[in-house]
Amino acid sequence: MIFAPPLAGGVCCFKDRFAGKVCLGMTQAVLPTYNRTAFSIESGKGAWVTASDGRTLLDFGAGIAVNSLGHCHPHLVETLKSQAEKLWHTSNLYRIPDGERFAERLCAATFADTVFFTNSGAEALECSIKMARKYHAASGHPEKFRLITFEGAFHGRTLATIAAGGQQKYIDGFGPAVEGFDQVPFADHEAIEKAIGPETAGILIEPVQGEGGIRPVPAKCLKGLRELCDRHGILLVFDEVQCGMGRTGKLFAHQHSAITPDIMASAKGIGGGYPLGACLATAEAARGMVAGSHGSTYGGNPMAMAIGNAVLDVILEDGFLDHVSQMSLLLTQKLAGLADEFPDIVGGARGKGLMIGVQCKVVNTDMQAACVASDLLVVAAGDNVIRLLPPLNITAEEVSEAVSRIEAACRKLRSSSASN
Ligand SMILES: *Cc1c(COP(=O)(O)O)cnc(C)c1O
């Protein structure tokens, strides 16, 4: 079926595409919930991608913090190929040895005693939210089901996670928001304490806000939240979907602080490009989750588990996380130089590890477009920021090249504003 009229700027061009020409517009067969670039990405190797318009671009978006080891990492390709010839999917009706091994390795490297595997970040959050509620129900307090969340948060696009994120533009038009989320201003300790009531089950927070504009929560605030939770007998739930799996230079971002959560959602980088998420928890926090209380058809299937283990093999290698910290230092130093040179275009950089936000003095989506025009992929975020989220195994040369390309983008923006 053909939808008419065509989308703004979009002409359907199946013929052109099949003739190998550059596509002028988007097919309407894909639900238009994204503003996409005119080009597609046809192949990738490490931090580099080749686009359908023939360009080679440096990828500092990494599929939004997903391609943690870059594109087509040999160990992941090898693992996927050999698993593809052995077994793809079975069902959670049967034991899955690679999943047991992966869960044990994640537990050994974190606060957790137990893991539930999912296919996405939002599902990892759904499991976390359900688990926090069920913990209190199993403790004789089913009335405790509310979670305190933060302005600028992003937890996914399911009905519960849009309610948790609290962004009106994601909630509007989808019926009554799922009950049970009380949002407070970012980093307002007093407001958090005030929001705790007899129905509060826990506090849900990203240790480094991603979509909200790369806003790290200071270690002392995380400690304050831990103390608050302990004092009130409620659970601390971290969303490390974006900031976890080595992104900040520790396996998980909260490991920069001295405290641990009760429940944590992981996804994005955990699968290195394969759809995979996880909900990690202490045995205590998970005690309400028994056979039958939660499930997923695909979650933790043999293919995903083989790849998850392979990603972990690389991230846990000696020196890998130190490399992330070294590249972070190099990148932030170079960005500081750029802020000095173009004070009218870029401000300070913030973030942790290779999760860096650059405050823009121009509209961030213009900055993003100028970077893409300079053959560098970056991702816009809230608070007028562009995010730099390169593969974690990025080299020093690639960091320098990326900053040169941002510099080129800044020059273009300066000359275009001068000519206006
Ligand atoms: C991306 C993201 C999610 C949602 O993950 P999906 O895989 O898109 O469902 C949740 N929380 C945070 C912090 C994220 O960055």
PDB file of C-alpha atoms in Angstrom, residues 207-419:
ATOM      1  CA  PRO A 207      25.127   7.320  37.110  1.00  0.00           C
ATOM      2  CA  VAL A 208      25.961   9.334  33.989  1.00  0.00           C
ATOM      3  CA  GLN A 209      22.913  10.725  32.197  1.00  0.00           C
ATOM      4  CA  GLY A 210      23.260   9.933  28.501  1.00  0.00           C
ATOM      5  CA  GLU A 211      20.357  11.322  26.445  1.00  0.00           C
ATOM      6  CA  GLY A 212      20.027  14.118  29.015  1.00  0.00           C
ATOM      7  CA  GLY A 213      23.366  15.530  27.858  1.00  0.00           C
ATOM      8  CA  ILE A 214      26.194  13.497  29.456  1.00  0.00           C
ATOM      9  CA  ARG A 215      25.673  14.624  33.024  1.00  0.00           C
ATOM     10  CA  PRO A 216      27.718  12.570  35.514  1.00  0.00           C
ATOM     11  CA  VAL A 217      26.318  12.172  39.022  1.00  0.00           C
ATOM     12  CA  PRO A 218      29.177  13.015  41.430  1.00  0.00           C
ATOM     13  CA  ALA A 219      30.448  10.067  43.512  1.00  0.00           C
ATOM     14  CA  LYS A 220      29.429  11.800  46.718  1.00  0.00           C
ATOM     15  CA  CYS A 221      25.840  12.104  45.454  1.00  0.00           C
ATOM     16  CA  LEU A 222      25.738   8.387  44.610  1.00  0.00           C
ATOM     17  CA  LYS A 223      26.966   7.742  48.153  1.00  0.00           C
ATOM     18  CA  GLY A 224      24.235  10.031  49.483  1.00  0.00           C
ATOM     19  CA  LEU A 225      21.627   8.098  47.510  1.00  0.00           C
ATOM     20  CA  ARG A 226      22.943   4.793  48.849  1.00  0.00           C
ATOM     21  CA  GLU A 227      22.690   6.088  52.430  1.00  0.00           C
ATOM     22  CA  LEU A 228      19.208   7.443  51.795  1.00  0.00           C
ATOM     23  CA  CYS A 229      18.051   4.084  50.420  1.00  0.00           C
ATOM     24  CA  ASP A 230      19.563   2.186  53.339  1.00  0.00           C
ATOM     25  CA  ARG A 231      17.976   4.536  55.862  1.00  0.00           C
ATOM     26  CA  HIS A 232      14.515   4.123  54.314  1.00  0.00           C
ATOM     27  CA  GLY A 233      14.755   0.426  53.439  1.00  0.00           C
ATOM     28  CA  ILE A 234      14.309   1.122  49.719  1.00  0.00           C
ATOM     29  CA  LEU A 235      16.282  -0.079  46.690  1.00  0.00           C
ATOM     30  CA  LEU A 236      18.905   1.759  44.653  1.00  0.00           C
ATOM     31  CA  VAL A 237      18.504   0.983  40.962  1.00  0.00           C
ATOM     32  CA  PHE A 238      21.081   2.090  38.393  1.00  0.00           C
ATOM     33  CA  ASP A 239      20.493   2.446  34.676  1.00  0.00           C
ATOM     34  CA  GLU A 240      23.919   1.745  33.174  1.00  0.00           C
ATOM     35  CA  VAL A 241      22.568   0.947  29.719  1.00  0.00           C
ATOM     36  CA  GLN A 242      24.668   3.704  28.148  1.00  0.00           C
ATOM     37  CA  CYS A 243      27.409   4.397  30.724  1.00  0.00           C
ATOM     38  CA  GLY A 244      28.210   0.765  31.537  1.00  0.00           C
ATOM     39  CA  MET A 245      30.386  -1.948  29.967  1.00  0.00           C
ATOM     40  CA  GLY A 246      33.664  -0.054  30.026  1.00  0.00           C
ATOM     41  CA  ARG A 247      32.331   3.193  28.552  1.00  0.00           C
ATOM     42  CA  THR A 248      33.617   5.344  31.443  1.00  0.00           C
ATOM     43  CA  GLY A 249      36.920   3.510  32.003  1.00  0.00           C
ATOM     44  CA  LYS A 250      35.531   1.131  34.644  1.00  0.00           C
ATOM     45  CA  LEU A 251      33.438  -1.908  33.754  1.00  0.00           C
ATOM     46  CA  PHE A 252      30.450  -0.033  35.230  1.00  0.00           C
ATOM     47  CA  ALA A 253      30.303   3.711  35.887  1.00  0.00           C
ATOM     48  CA  HIS A 254      29.292   3.397  39.549  1.00  0.00           C
ATOM     49  CA  GLN A 255      32.566   1.539  40.161  1.00  0.00           C
ATOM     50  CA  HIS A 256      34.255   4.974  40.150  1.00  0.00           C
ATOM     51  CA  SER A 257      32.445   5.473  43.471  1.00  0.00           C
ATOM     52  CA  ALA A 258      32.658   3.343  46.597  1.00  0.00           C
ATOM     53  CA  ILE A 259      29.026   2.254  46.527  1.00  0.00           C
ATOM     54  CA  THR A 260      26.977  -0.357  44.707  1.00  0.00           C
ATOM     55  CA  PRO A 261      23.296  -0.527  43.689  1.00  0.00           C
ATOM     56  CA  ASP A 262      20.803  -3.275  44.502  1.00  0.00           C
ATOM     57  CA  ILE A 263      19.675  -3.620  40.896  1.00  0.00           C
ATOM     58  CA  MET A 264      21.293  -2.470  37.640  1.00  0.00           C
ATOM     59  CA  ALA A 265      20.242  -2.430  33.990  1.00  0.00           C
ATOM     60  CA  SER A 266      22.854  -2.916  31.267  1.00  0.00           C
ATOM     61  CA  ALA A 267      22.539  -3.062  27.474  1.00  0.00           C
ATOM     62  CA  LYS A 268      23.984  -1.168  24.466  1.00  0.00           C
ATOM     63  CA  GLY A 269      27.749  -1.888  24.681  1.00  0.00           C
ATOM     64  CA  ILE A 270      27.234  -5.275  26.358  1.00  0.00           C
ATOM     65  CA  GLY A 271      26.516  -6.941  23.011  1.00  0.00           C
ATOM     66  CA  GLY A 272      28.947  -4.931  20.892  1.00  0.00           C
ATOM     67  CA  GLY A 273      26.250  -4.524  18.216  1.00  0.00           C
ATOM     68  CA  TYR A 274      24.208  -7.642  18.877  1.00  0.00           C
ATOM     69  CA  PRO A 275      20.836  -6.980  20.601  1.00  0.00           C
ATOM     70  CA  LEU A 276      21.494  -7.822  24.247  1.00  0.00           C
ATOM     71  CA  GLY A 277      20.637  -6.433  27.650  1.00  0.00           C
ATOM     72  CA  ALA A 278      20.845  -7.580  31.240  1.00  0.00           C
ATOM     73  CA  CYS A 279      19.351  -6.873  34.631  1.00  0.00           C
ATOM     74  CA  LEU A 280      21.866  -7.523  37.396  1.00  0.00           C
ATOM     75  CA  ALA A 281      20.881  -7.733  41.061  1.00  0.00           C
ATOM     76  CA  THR A 282      21.859  -8.815  44.527  1.00  0.00           C
ATOM     77  CA  ALA A 283      20.256 -12.035  45.755  1.00  0.00           C
ATOM     78  CA  GLU A 284      18.342  -9.979  48.339  1.00  0.00           C
ATOM     79  CA  ALA A 285      16.872  -7.519  45.794  1.00  0.00           C
ATOM     80  CA  ALA A 286      15.961 -10.414  43.470  1.00  0.00           C
ATOM     81  CA  ARG A 287      14.263 -12.523  46.106  1.00  0.00           C
ATOM     82  CA  GLY A 288      10.771 -11.823  44.790  1.00  0.00           C
ATOM     83  CA  MET A 289      11.642 -13.129  41.336  1.00  0.00           C
ATOM     84  CA  VAL A 290      10.896 -16.832  41.248  1.00  0.00           C
ATOM     85  CA  ALA A 291      10.031 -19.329  38.503  1.00  0.00           C
ATOM     86  CA  GLY A 292       7.202 -17.836  36.462  1.00  0.00           C
ATOM     87  CA  SER A 293       7.480 -14.233  37.663  1.00  0.00           C
ATOM     88  CA  HIS A 294       9.270 -12.912  34.568  1.00  0.00           C
ATOM     89  CA  GLY A 295      10.311 -14.146  31.151  1.00  0.00           C
ATOM     90  CA  SER A 296      11.532 -13.479  27.637  1.00  0.00           C
ATOM     91  CA  THR A 297      11.460 -15.689  24.568  1.00  0.00           C
ATOM     92  CA  TYR A 298      14.729 -14.510  23.054  1.00  0.00           C
ATOM     93  CA  GLY A 299      16.380 -13.180  26.216  1.00  0.00           C
ATOM     94  CA  GLY A 300      19.737 -14.867  26.842  1.00  0.00           C
ATOM     95  CA  ASN A 301      19.576 -17.149  23.802  1.00  0.00           C
ATOM     96  CA  PRO A 302      22.718 -19.095  22.811  1.00  0.00           C
ATOM     97  CA  MET A 303      23.692 -16.690  20.011  1.00  0.00           C
ATOM     98  CA  ALA A 304      23.465 -13.610  22.262  1.00  0.00           C
ATOM     99  CA  MET A 305      25.282 -15.378  25.089  1.00  0.00           C
ATOM    100  CA  ALA A 306      28.188 -16.444  22.885  1.00  0.00           C
ATOM    101  CA  ILE A 307      28.606 -12.858  21.715  1.00  0.00           C
ATOM    102  CA  GLY A 308      28.176 -11.385  25.202  1.00  0.00           C
ATOM    103  CA  ASN A 309      30.971 -13.617  26.458  1.00  0.00           C
ATOM    104  CA  ALA A 310      33.147 -12.588  23.509  1.00  0.00           C
ATOM    105  CA  VAL A 311      32.629  -8.867  24.227  1.00  0.00           C
ATOM    106  CA  LEU A 312      33.512  -9.467  27.866  1.00  0.00           C
ATOM    107  CA  ASP A 313      36.663 -11.404  26.841  1.00  0.00           C
ATOM    108  CA  VAL A 314      37.988  -8.238  25.228  1.00  0.00           C
ATOM    109  CA  ILE A 315      36.792  -5.672  27.780  1.00  0.00           C
ATOM    110  CA  LEU A 316      38.269  -7.662  30.675  1.00  0.00           C
ATOM    111  CA  GLU A 317      41.663  -8.049  28.977  1.00  0.00           C
ATOM    112  CA  ASP A 318      44.515  -6.520  30.961  1.00  0.00           C
ATOM    113  CA  GLY A 319      44.909  -2.858  30.137  1.00  0.00           C
ATOM    114  CA  PHE A 320      41.706  -2.484  28.098  1.00  0.00           C
ATOM    115  CA  LEU A 321      39.953  -0.181  30.585  1.00  0.00           C
ATOM    116  CA  ASP A 322      43.191   1.754  31.210  1.00  0.00           C
ATOM    117  CA  HIS A 323      43.271   2.401  27.480  1.00  0.00           C
ATOM    118  CA  VAL A 324      39.753   3.890  27.701  1.00  0.00           C
ATOM    119  CA  SER A 325      40.947   6.281  30.429  1.00  0.00           C
ATOM    120  CA  GLN A 326      44.062   7.235  28.448  1.00  0.00           C
ATOM    121  CA  MET A 327      42.072   7.975  25.301  1.00  0.00           C
ATOM    122  CA  SER A 328      39.603   9.954  27.405  1.00  0.00           C
ATOM    123  CA  LEU A 329      42.395  12.148  28.735  1.00  0.00           C
ATOM    124  CA  LEU A 330      43.745  12.741  25.241  1.00  0.00           C
ATOM    125  CA  LEU A 331      40.305  13.534  23.852  1.00  0.00           C
ATOM    126  CA  THR A 332      39.347  15.945  26.644  1.00  0.00           C
ATOM    127  CA  GLN A 333      42.716  17.748  26.413  1.00  0.00           C
ATOM    128  CA  LYS A 334      42.281  18.252  22.697  1.00  0.00           C
ATOM    129  CA  LEU A 335      38.678  19.368  23.145  1.00  0.00           C
ATOM    130  CA  ALA A 336      39.803  21.979  25.683  1.00  0.00           C
ATOM    131  CA  GLY A 337      42.124  23.379  22.983  1.00  0.00           C
ATOM    132  CA  LEU A 338      39.192  23.518  20.594  1.00  0.00           C
ATOM    133  CA  ALA A 339      37.054  25.404  23.118  1.00  0.00           C
ATOM    134  CA  ASP A 340      39.867  27.981  23.393  1.00  0.00           C
ATOM    135  CA  GLU A 341      40.069  28.342  19.617  1.00  0.00           C
ATOM    136  CA  PHE A 342      36.316  28.468  18.959  1.00  0.00           C
ATOM    137  CA  PRO A 343      34.760  29.975  22.111  1.00  0.00           C
ATOM    138  CA  ASP A 344      31.782  31.177  20.045  1.00  0.00           C
ATOM    139  CA  ILE A 345      31.020  27.639  18.853  1.00  0.00           C
ATOM    140  CA  VAL A 346      31.973  25.085  21.505  1.00  0.00           C
ATOM    141  CA  GLY A 347      32.102  25.294  25.280  1.00  0.00           C
ATOM    142  CA  GLY A 348      33.472  22.846  27.793  1.00  0.00           C
ATOM    143  CA  ALA A 349      33.557  19.071  27.497  1.00  0.00           C
ATOM    144  CA  ARG A 350      32.188  16.920  30.287  1.00  0.00           C
ATOM    145  CA  GLY A 351      31.625  13.283  31.020  1.00  0.00           C
ATOM    146  CA  LYS A 352      33.734  10.295  31.911  1.00  0.00           C
ATOM    147  CA  GLY A 353      35.919   7.945  29.951  1.00  0.00           C
ATOM    148  CA  LEU A 354      34.787   7.765  26.348  1.00  0.00           C
ATOM    149  CA  MET A 355      31.351   9.173  27.121  1.00  0.00           C
ATOM    150  CA  ILE A 356      32.014  12.830  26.438  1.00  0.00           C
ATOM    151  CA  GLY A 357      29.528  15.644  25.953  1.00  0.00           C
ATOM    152  CA  VAL A 358      30.584  18.851  24.252  1.00  0.00           C
ATOM    153  CA  GLN A 359      28.482  21.862  25.150  1.00  0.00           C
ATOM    154  CA  CYS A 360      27.587  23.717  21.959  1.00  0.00           C
ATOM    155  CA  LYS A 361      27.233  27.484  21.612  1.00  0.00           C
ATOM    156  CA  VAL A 362      25.473  26.938  18.297  1.00  0.00           C
ATOM    157  CA  VAL A 363      22.433  24.664  17.916  1.00  0.00           C
ATOM    158  CA  ASN A 364      23.744  21.161  18.662  1.00  0.00           C
ATOM    159  CA  THR A 365      21.997  19.565  15.690  1.00  0.00           C
ATOM    160  CA  ASP A 366      23.756  22.120  13.412  1.00  0.00           C
ATOM    161  CA  MET A 367      27.018  21.082  15.050  1.00  0.00           C
ATOM    162  CA  GLN A 368      26.147  17.418  14.516  1.00  0.00           C
ATOM    163  CA  ALA A 369      25.354  18.088  10.843  1.00  0.00           C
ATOM    164  CA  ALA A 370      28.613  20.033  10.390  1.00  0.00           C
ATOM    165  CA  CYS A 371      30.566  17.126  11.909  1.00  0.00           C
ATOM    166  CA  VAL A 372      28.824  14.625   9.638  1.00  0.00           C
ATOM    167  CA  ALA A 373      29.602  16.914   6.671  1.00  0.00           C
ATOM    168  CA  SER A 374      33.230  16.741   7.869  1.00  0.00           C
ATOM    169  CA  ASP A 375      33.038  12.935   7.825  1.00  0.00           C
ATOM    170  CA  LEU A 376      32.705  12.448  11.575  1.00  0.00           C
ATOM    171  CA  LEU A 377      29.667  10.748  13.118  1.00  0.00           C
ATOM    172  CA  VAL A 378      28.584  12.235  16.457  1.00  0.00           C
ATOM    173  CA  VAL A 379      25.227  12.168  18.271  1.00  0.00           C
ATOM    174  CA  ALA A 380      23.242  15.117  19.639  1.00  0.00           C
ATOM    175  CA  ALA A 381      21.866  14.933  23.183  1.00  0.00           C
ATOM    176  CA  GLY A 382      19.865  17.058  25.624  1.00  0.00           C
ATOM    177  CA  ASP A 383      21.123  20.352  27.072  1.00  0.00           C
ATOM    178  CA  ASN A 384      22.453  21.395  23.619  1.00  0.00           C
ATOM    179  CA  VAL A 385      25.279  18.877  23.742  1.00  0.00           C
ATOM    180  CA  ILE A 386      26.886  16.661  21.133  1.00  0.00           C
ATOM    181  CA  ARG A 387      28.021  13.278  22.379  1.00  0.00           C
ATOM    182  CA  LEU A 388      31.339  11.660  21.511  1.00  0.00           C
ATOM    183  CA  LEU A 389      30.989   7.915  22.060  1.00  0.00           C
ATOM    184  CA  PRO A 390      33.764   6.268  20.053  1.00  0.00           C
ATOM    185  CA  PRO A 391      34.509   2.552  20.134  1.00  0.00           C
ATOM    186  CA  LEU A 392      36.425   1.840  23.354  1.00  0.00           C
ATOM    187  CA  ASN A 393      39.413   0.465  21.416  1.00  0.00           C
ATOM    188  CA  ILE A 394      39.856   3.746  19.537  1.00  0.00           C
ATOM    189  CA  THR A 395      43.495   4.703  18.853  1.00  0.00           C
ATOM    190  CA  ALA A 396      45.293   7.956  19.699  1.00  0.00           C
ATOM    191  CA  GLU A 397      45.580   8.715  15.964  1.00  0.00           C
ATOM    192  CA  GLU A 398      41.824   8.304  15.554  1.00  0.00           C
ATOM    193  CA  VAL A 399      41.170  10.589  18.522  1.00  0.00           C
ATOM    194  CA  SER A 400      43.395  13.250  16.929  1.00  0.00           C
ATOM    195  CA  GLU A 401      41.685  12.765  13.576  1.00  0.00           C
ATOM    196  CA  ALA A 402      38.248  13.149  15.162  1.00  0.00           C
ATOM    197  CA  VAL A 403      39.245  16.406  16.841  1.00  0.00           C
ATOM    198  CA  SER A 404      40.649  17.719  13.520  1.00  0.00           C
ATOM    199  CA  ARG A 405      37.288  16.929  11.954  1.00  0.00           C
ATOM    200  CA  ILE A 406      35.406  18.740  14.739  1.00  0.00           C
ATOM    201  CA  GLU A 407      37.764  21.642  14.134  1.00  0.00           C
ATOM    202  CA  ALA A 408      36.877  21.575  10.443  1.00  0.00           C
ATOM    203  CA  ALA A 409      33.192  21.546  11.409  1.00  0.00           C
ATOM    204  CA  CYS A 410      33.755  24.568  13.675  1.00  0.00           C
ATOM    205  CA  ARG A 411      35.431  26.451  10.799  1.00  0.00           C
ATOM    206  CA  LYS A 412      32.487  25.714   8.530  1.00  0.00           C
ATOM    207  CA  LEU A 413      30.035  26.901  11.175  1.00  0.00           C
ATOM    208  CA  ARG A 414      32.045  30.066  11.782  1.00  0.00           C
ATOM    209  CA  SER A 415      32.273  30.934   8.086  1.00  0.00           C
ATOM    210  CA  SER A 416      28.574  30.202   7.545  1.00  0.00           C
ATOM    211  CA  SER A 417      27.585  32.433  10.474  1.00  0.00           C
ATOM    212  CA  ALA A 418      29.954  35.162   9.178  1.00  0.00           C
ATOM    213  CA  SER A 419      28.314  35.047   5.748  1.00  0.00           C
TER     214      SER A 419
END
